[in-house]
mmCIF file of C-alpha atoms in Angstrom:
data_model
loop_
_atom_site.group_PDB
_atom_site.id
_atom_site.type_symbol
_atom_site.label_atom_id
_atom_site.label_comp_id
_atom_site.label_asym_id
_atom_site.label_seq_id
_atom_site.Cartn_x
_atom_site.Cartn_y
_atom_site.Cartn_z
ATOM 1 C CA ALA Q 1 -0.070 -0.272 0.004
ATOM 2 C CA GLU Q 2 2.609 2.976 1.341
ATOM 3 C CA GLN Q 3 4.339 1.549 -2.203
ATOM 4 C CA MET Q 4 1.448 2.156 -4.216
ATOM 5 C CA ARG Q 5 1.186 5.805 -2.369
ATOM 6 C CA LYS Q 6 4.285 6.589 -3.555
ATOM 7 C CA MET Q 7 3.535 5.898 -7.295
ATOM 8 C CA PHE Q 8 0.192 7.488 -7.651
ATOM 9 C CA ALA Q 9 2.119 11.216 -5.631
ATOM 10 C CA ARG Q 10 4.954 10.576 -8.438
ATOM 11 C CA LEU Q 11 2.257 10.706 -11.668
ATOM 12 C CA ALA Q 12 0.256 13.233 -9.465
ATOM 13 C CA ASP Q 13 3.259 15.085 -10.075
ATOM 14 C CA VAL Q 14 3.713 14.402 -13.569
ATOM 15 C CA TRP Q 15 0.625 16.019 -14.294
ATOM 16 C CA LYS Q 16 1.690 19.671 -12.540
ATOM 17 C CA ASP Q 17 2.795 22.061 -14.857
ATOM 18 C CA PRO Q 18 5.073 24.060 -12.529
ATOM 19 C CA ILE Q 19 5.115 26.812 -15.765
ATOM 20 C CA THR Q 20 1.238 28.266 -14.443
ATOM 21 C CA GLU Q 21 2.703 28.524 -10.628
ATOM 22 C CA ALA Q 22 4.265 32.048 -9.958
ATOM 23 C CA HIS Q 23 8.619 31.223 -9.475
ATOM 24 C CA PRO Q 24 10.871 33.458 -8.906
ATOM 25 C CA PRO Q 25 14.818 32.776 -10.925
ATOM 26 C CA SER Q 26 16.475 30.872 -8.459
ATOM 27 C CA LYS Q 27 16.023 28.747 -6.175
ATOM 28 C CA LEU Q 28 18.805 28.363 -3.217
ATOM 29 C CA ILE Q 29 18.739 24.468 -3.120
ATOM 30 C CA HIS Q 30 21.944 24.987 0.143
ATOM 31 C CA THR Q 31 24.544 26.894 1.745
ATOM 32 C CA PHE Q 32 27.667 25.736 2.971
ATOM 33 C CA ARG Q 33 27.836 27.979 6.835
ATOM 34 C CA SER Q 34 27.470 27.111 9.662
ATOM 35 C CA GLU Q 35 27.804 23.537 10.934
ATOM 36 C CA GLN Q 36 24.725 22.805 10.630
ATOM 37 C CA ASP Q 37 24.640 23.626 6.641
ATOM 38 C CA LEU Q 38 27.168 20.550 6.779
ATOM 39 C CA ALA Q 39 25.577 17.492 8.547
ATOM 40 C CA PRO Q 40 24.184 16.395 6.007
ATOM 41 C CA TRP Q 41 26.858 15.273 4.060
ATOM 42 C CA GLU Q 42 29.193 13.037 4.801
ATOM 43 C CA LEU Q 43 32.659 11.116 3.070
ATOM 44 C CA ILE Q 44 32.518 9.025 0.546
ATOM 45 C CA LEU Q 45 36.003 7.536 0.550
ATOM 46 C CA ASP Q 46 37.993 4.798 -1.825
ATOM 47 C CA LYS Q 47 38.533 3.305 1.535
ATOM 48 C CA ALA Q 48 35.917 1.214 1.647
ATOM 49 C CA TYR Q 49 37.400 -0.246 -1.497
ATOM 50 C CA GLY Q 50 40.244 -0.795 -0.408
ATOM 51 C CA GLY Q 51 41.893 2.203 -1.302
ATOM 52 C CA ALA Q 52 44.018 5.044 0.783
ATOM 53 C CA SER Q 53 43.207 8.527 -0.938
ATOM 54 C CA ASP Q 54 41.369 10.313 2.464
ATOM 55 C CA ALA Q 55 39.870 14.262 2.790
ATOM 56 C CA THR Q 56 37.766 16.344 5.316
ATOM 57 C CA LEU Q 57 34.107 19.241 5.289
ATOM 58 C CA THR Q 58 35.864 21.659 6.873
ATOM 59 C CA LEU Q 59 33.492 25.162 8.069
ATOM 60 C CA SER Q 60 36.162 27.354 7.646
ATOM 61 C CA ALA Q 61 36.414 30.959 9.175
ATOM 62 C CA GLU Q 62 34.997 32.591 6.219
ATOM 63 C CA GLY Q 63 31.744 30.394 6.853
ATOM 64 C CA THR Q 64 32.326 28.598 4.263
ATOM 65 C CA GLY Q 65 32.466 24.980 3.919
ATOM 66 C CA ILE Q 66 35.840 23.294 2.515
ATOM 67 C CA PHE Q 67 36.031 19.591 1.822
ATOM 68 C CA GLN Q 68 40.052 19.319 1.262
ATOM 69 C CA GLY Q 69 42.146 16.218 1.662
ATOM 70 C CA ILE Q 70 44.820 13.336 -0.848
ATOM 71 C CA ILE Q 71 43.812 11.421 -3.546
ATOM 72 C CA SER Q 72 46.015 8.170 -3.497
ATOM 73 C CA ASP Q 73 46.214 6.118 -6.415
ATOM 74 C CA VAL Q 74 47.425 2.723 -3.753
ATOM 75 C CA ILE Q 75 44.973 -0.655 -3.051
ATOM 76 C CA THR Q 76 45.451 -2.008 0.351
ATOM 77 C CA ASP Q 77 44.990 -5.838 0.910
ATOM 78 C CA SER Q 78 41.991 -5.577 3.644
ATOM 79 C CA SER Q 79 39.440 -5.330 0.851
ATOM 80 C CA GLU Q 80 37.806 -8.085 -1.268
ATOM 81 C CA LEU Q 81 37.039 -4.962 -3.657
ATOM 82 C CA LYS Q 82 39.349 -2.595 -5.645
ATOM 83 C CA LYS Q 83 39.209 0.283 -6.572
ATOM 84 C CA SER Q 84 40.973 3.563 -5.040
ATOM 85 C CA GLY Q 85 41.394 7.038 -6.083
ATOM 86 C CA PHE Q 86 38.550 8.949 -5.469
ATOM 87 C CA CYS Q 87 36.925 11.263 -2.505
ATOM 88 C CA GLY Q 88 33.643 12.340 -2.482
ATOM 89 C CA ILE Q 89 30.486 14.160 -0.436
ATOM 90 C CA ARG Q 90 27.561 13.495 -0.334
ATOM 91 C CA TYR Q 91 24.101 15.374 0.725
ATOM 92 C CA SER Q 92 22.244 12.791 3.032
ATOM 93 C CA GLY Q 93 19.753 14.503 4.247
ATOM 94 C CA ARG Q 94 16.889 15.300 2.114
ATOM 95 C CA LYS Q 95 13.642 13.490 3.308
ATOM 96 C CA GLU Q 96 11.795 14.022 -0.206
ATOM 97 C CA HIS Q 97 12.439 15.514 -3.344
ATOM 98 C CA THR Q 98 12.885 18.124 -3.872
ATOM 99 C CA ASN Q 99 10.890 19.414 -8.003
ATOM 100 C CA LEU Q 100 13.053 21.841 -9.863
ATOM 101 C CA ALA Q 101 11.525 21.438 -13.460
ATOM 102 C CA TYR Q 102 11.143 25.110 -13.966
ATOM 103 C CA TYR Q 103 14.206 25.228 -13.654
ATOM 104 C CA ASP Q 104 17.333 24.740 -16.276
ATOM 105 C CA ALA Q 105 20.475 24.679 -14.471
ATOM 106 C CA PHE Q 106 22.632 24.414 -11.400
ATOM 107 C CA MET Q 107 24.601 27.792 -9.629
ATOM 108 C CA LEU Q 108 27.214 26.599 -7.971
ATOM 109 C CA ARG Q 109 29.407 29.119 -5.848
ATOM 110 C CA VAL Q 110 33.118 27.982 -5.898
ATOM 111 C CA ARG Q 111 37.109 28.852 -5.303
ATOM 112 C CA SER Q 112 38.554 25.598 -5.708
ATOM 113 C CA ASP Q 113 42.013 24.435 -7.394
ATOM 114 C CA GLU Q 114 42.722 23.067 -11.274
ATOM 115 C CA ARG Q 115 41.435 19.871 -10.177
ATOM 116 C CA LEU Q 116 38.262 18.132 -12.962
ATOM 117 C CA TYR Q 117 34.830 17.691 -9.849
ATOM 118 C CA LEU Q 118 31.811 15.856 -10.379
ATOM 119 C CA PHE Q 119 28.633 16.942 -9.461
ATOM 120 C CA ASN Q 120 26.243 14.290 -9.809
ATOM 121 C CA VAL Q 121 22.308 14.729 -8.785
ATOM 122 C CA GLY Q 122 20.070 11.814 -7.894
ATOM 123 C CA SER Q 123 16.620 11.983 -9.366
ATOM 124 C CA THR Q 124 13.910 8.985 -9.335
ATOM 125 C CA ALA Q 125 12.965 9.870 -12.470
ATOM 126 C CA THR Q 126 8.384 8.313 -12.588
ATOM 127 C CA TRP Q 127 9.702 5.413 -14.253
ATOM 128 C CA VAL Q 128 13.361 5.526 -14.170
ATOM 129 C CA ASP Q 129 15.794 6.175 -11.367
ATOM 130 C CA GLY Q 130 19.110 8.097 -12.540
ATOM 131 C CA LEU Q 131 22.246 8.706 -11.291
ATOM 132 C CA TYR Q 132 23.761 12.574 -13.579
ATOM 133 C CA GLN Q 133 26.505 13.899 -14.073
ATOM 134 C CA SER Q 134 28.629 17.176 -14.482
ATOM 135 C CA ALA Q 135 32.010 18.058 -14.743
ATOM 136 C CA PHE Q 136 33.237 21.252 -13.772
ATOM 137 C CA GLN Q 137 37.097 23.119 -12.928
ATOM 138 C CA ARG Q 138 37.363 26.224 -11.159
ATOM 139 C CA PRO Q 139 35.755 29.548 -12.875
ATOM 140 C CA ALA Q 140 37.441 30.910 -15.853
ATOM 141 C CA GLY Q 141 39.105 34.075 -15.262
ATOM 142 C CA THR Q 142 39.894 33.150 -11.253
ATOM 143 C CA ALA Q 143 41.767 32.339 -8.891
ATOM 144 C CA GLU Q 144 42.978 29.060 -7.266
ATOM 145 C CA SER Q 145 41.963 32.252 -4.546
ATOM 146 C CA GLU Q 146 39.280 33.900 -6.484
ATOM 147 C CA TRP Q 147 35.562 33.286 -5.964
ATOM 148 C CA GLY Q 148 33.736 32.418 -8.854
ATOM 149 C CA GLN Q 149 30.147 31.264 -10.308
ATOM 150 C CA LEU Q 150 29.246 27.654 -13.093
ATOM 151 C CA THR Q 151 26.630 27.278 -13.737
ATOM 152 C CA LEU Q 152 25.575 23.545 -14.652
ATOM 153 C CA PRO Q 153 22.934 23.094 -17.210
ATOM 154 C CA PHE Q 154 20.122 20.333 -16.619
ATOM 155 C CA ASP Q 155 20.955 19.596 -20.221
ATOM 156 C CA LYS Q 156 24.585 18.757 -19.766
ATOM 157 C CA PHE Q 157 23.729 16.452 -17.695
ATOM 158 C CA THR Q 158 24.574 12.300 -18.739
ATOM 159 C CA GLN Q 159 23.384 9.621 -17.544
ATOM 160 C CA THR Q 160 25.677 6.877 -15.366
ATOM 161 C CA HIS Q 161 25.609 4.037 -12.969
ATOM 162 C CA GLN Q 162 28.168 3.307 -10.866
ATOM 163 C CA GLY Q 163 30.903 5.962 -12.776
ATOM 164 C CA PHE Q 164 30.154 4.294 -16.207
ATOM 165 C CA MET Q 165 27.907 6.540 -18.730
ATOM 166 C CA LEU Q 166 25.216 4.702 -19.902
ATOM 167 C CA ALA Q 167 24.346 3.516 -23.877
ATOM 168 C CA GLN Q 168 21.043 4.793 -23.511
ATOM 169 C CA GLN Q 169 20.539 8.008 -21.931
ATOM 170 C CA ASN Q 170 17.387 9.489 -20.479
ATOM 171 C CA MET Q 171 16.613 12.924 -19.353
ATOM 172 C CA MET Q 172 16.677 13.973 -16.369
ATOM 173 C CA ASP Q 173 13.593 14.203 -14.382
ATOM 174 C CA THR Q 174 14.437 17.663 -12.539
ATOM 175 C CA ARG Q 175 10.697 17.602 -10.643
ATOM 176 C CA HIS Q 176 12.683 14.295 -8.088
ATOM 177 C CA VAL Q 177 15.829 15.444 -7.018
ATOM 178 C CA ASP Q 178 16.675 12.798 -3.771
ATOM 179 C CA SER Q 179 20.548 13.613 -3.499
ATOM 180 C CA LEU Q 180 23.455 15.516 -4.504
ATOM 181 C CA ALA Q 181 27.782 14.420 -4.201
ATOM 182 C CA LEU Q 182 30.460 16.113 -5.422
ATOM 183 C CA PHE Q 183 33.701 13.482 -5.707
ATOM 184 C CA VAL Q 184 36.939 14.065 -7.363
ATOM 185 C CA THR Q 185 39.281 12.123 -8.456
ATOM 186 C CA GLY Q 186 41.922 11.910 -11.598
ATOM 187 C CA GLU Q 187 45.867 12.076 -10.614
ATOM 188 C CA PRO Q 188 47.305 11.183 -7.119
ATOM 189 C CA GLY Q 189 47.834 14.426 -5.173
ATOM 190 C CA PRO Q 190 46.674 17.274 -2.236
ATOM 191 C CA PHE Q 191 42.937 18.636 -3.677
ATOM 192 C CA ARG Q 192 40.962 22.093 -1.949
ATOM 193 C CA ILE Q 193 37.872 22.966 -3.183
ATOM 194 C CA GLU Q 194 35.855 26.047 -0.444
ATOM 195 C CA LEU Q 195 31.912 26.268 -1.488
ATOM 196 C CA ASP Q 196 29.701 28.487 -0.730
ATOM 197 C CA GLY Q 197 26.803 27.566 -1.822
ATOM 198 C CA ILE Q 198 24.716 25.554 -4.640
ATOM 199 C CA VAL Q 199 20.835 27.405 -6.124
ATOM 200 C CA ALA Q 200 19.038 25.751 -9.251
ATOM 201 C CA CYS Q 201 18.126 29.129 -11.634
ATOM 202 C CA LYS Q 202 15.834 29.655 -14.721
ATOM 203 C CA GLN Q 203 18.599 30.604 -16.599
ATOM 204 C CA GLN Q 204 17.349 33.153 -19.374
ATOM 205 C CA GLU Q 205 15.345 34.756 -16.601
ATOM 206 C CA MET Q 206 18.448 34.800 -13.519
ATOM 207 C CA TRP Q 207 20.537 36.640 -15.729
ATOM 208 C CA LYS Q 208 18.233 39.201 -16.663
ATOM 209 C CA ALA Q 209 17.418 39.852 -12.720
ATOM 210 C CA LEU Q 210 21.759 39.930 -12.426
ATOM 211 C CA ARG Q 211 21.453 42.934 -15.805
ATOM 212 C CA GLU Q 212 18.597 45.134 -14.346
ATOM 213 C CA ALA Q 213 19.719 45.196 -10.696
ATOM 214 C CA GLU Q 214 23.417 46.047 -12.145
ATOM 215 C CA LEU Q 215 21.189 48.853 -13.974
ATOM 216 C CA ARG Q 216 19.884 49.768 -11.271
ATOM 217 C CA ASP Q 217 22.865 50.587 -9.375
ATOM 218 C CA ILE Q 218 24.389 52.149 -12.709
ATOM 219 C CA GLU Q 219 21.524 54.396 -12.371
ATOM 220 C CA ARG Q 220 21.644 54.861 -8.465
ATOM 221 C CA LYS Q 221 25.745 56.171 -9.125
ATOM 222 C CA ARG Q 222 24.873 58.766 -11.163
ATOM 223 C CA VAL Q 223 22.050 60.150 -9.017
ATOM 224 C CA GLN Q 224 24.191 60.575 -6.426
ATOM 225 C CA ARG Q 225 26.828 62.654 -7.917
#
């Protein structure tokens, strides 16, 4: 009965038209500004698979999340499973799915090294469950010490299973976003990325709102002269 109730709730949600409802150009998904914000994120380390990589997620003095550690390609003899060379954090505190059907991209405010990072989104679709992934590096034009914003369009995410891209791709069902994760892999050595927040946005409306705010600021400064 519980399964049927959940299935009905999903099907009912499909028929909702999010465009008919009023939405702001952006929706705050998560911030990293307190210990309470960091608490729902769990570390995912290759140690569980016989690896030797290590990482921490801590709060900076400025009130941002710092995900840092060491990537190792060493494989220990203590596990039957043999996999190494990655670290990640996964948001496990979401009790219900988040409906992002109105939006078309994630925006992340980060400060990071030059490594390649993987942003994962878990989507429990109506007919198929999926894990979707988008790769990113430090925002263009920013130094390692500078903050920058990244835009990750929903239609650029690829569906994966156990780290491999599926040959048959299904579009991400953004009505049912259940989990978020950030992973780093690659060459052995240190990594560091600082996180301020994750936002879902309607790109065209977001940039229009930012431009209008910029024009208002220019006009305010002109009047003050």
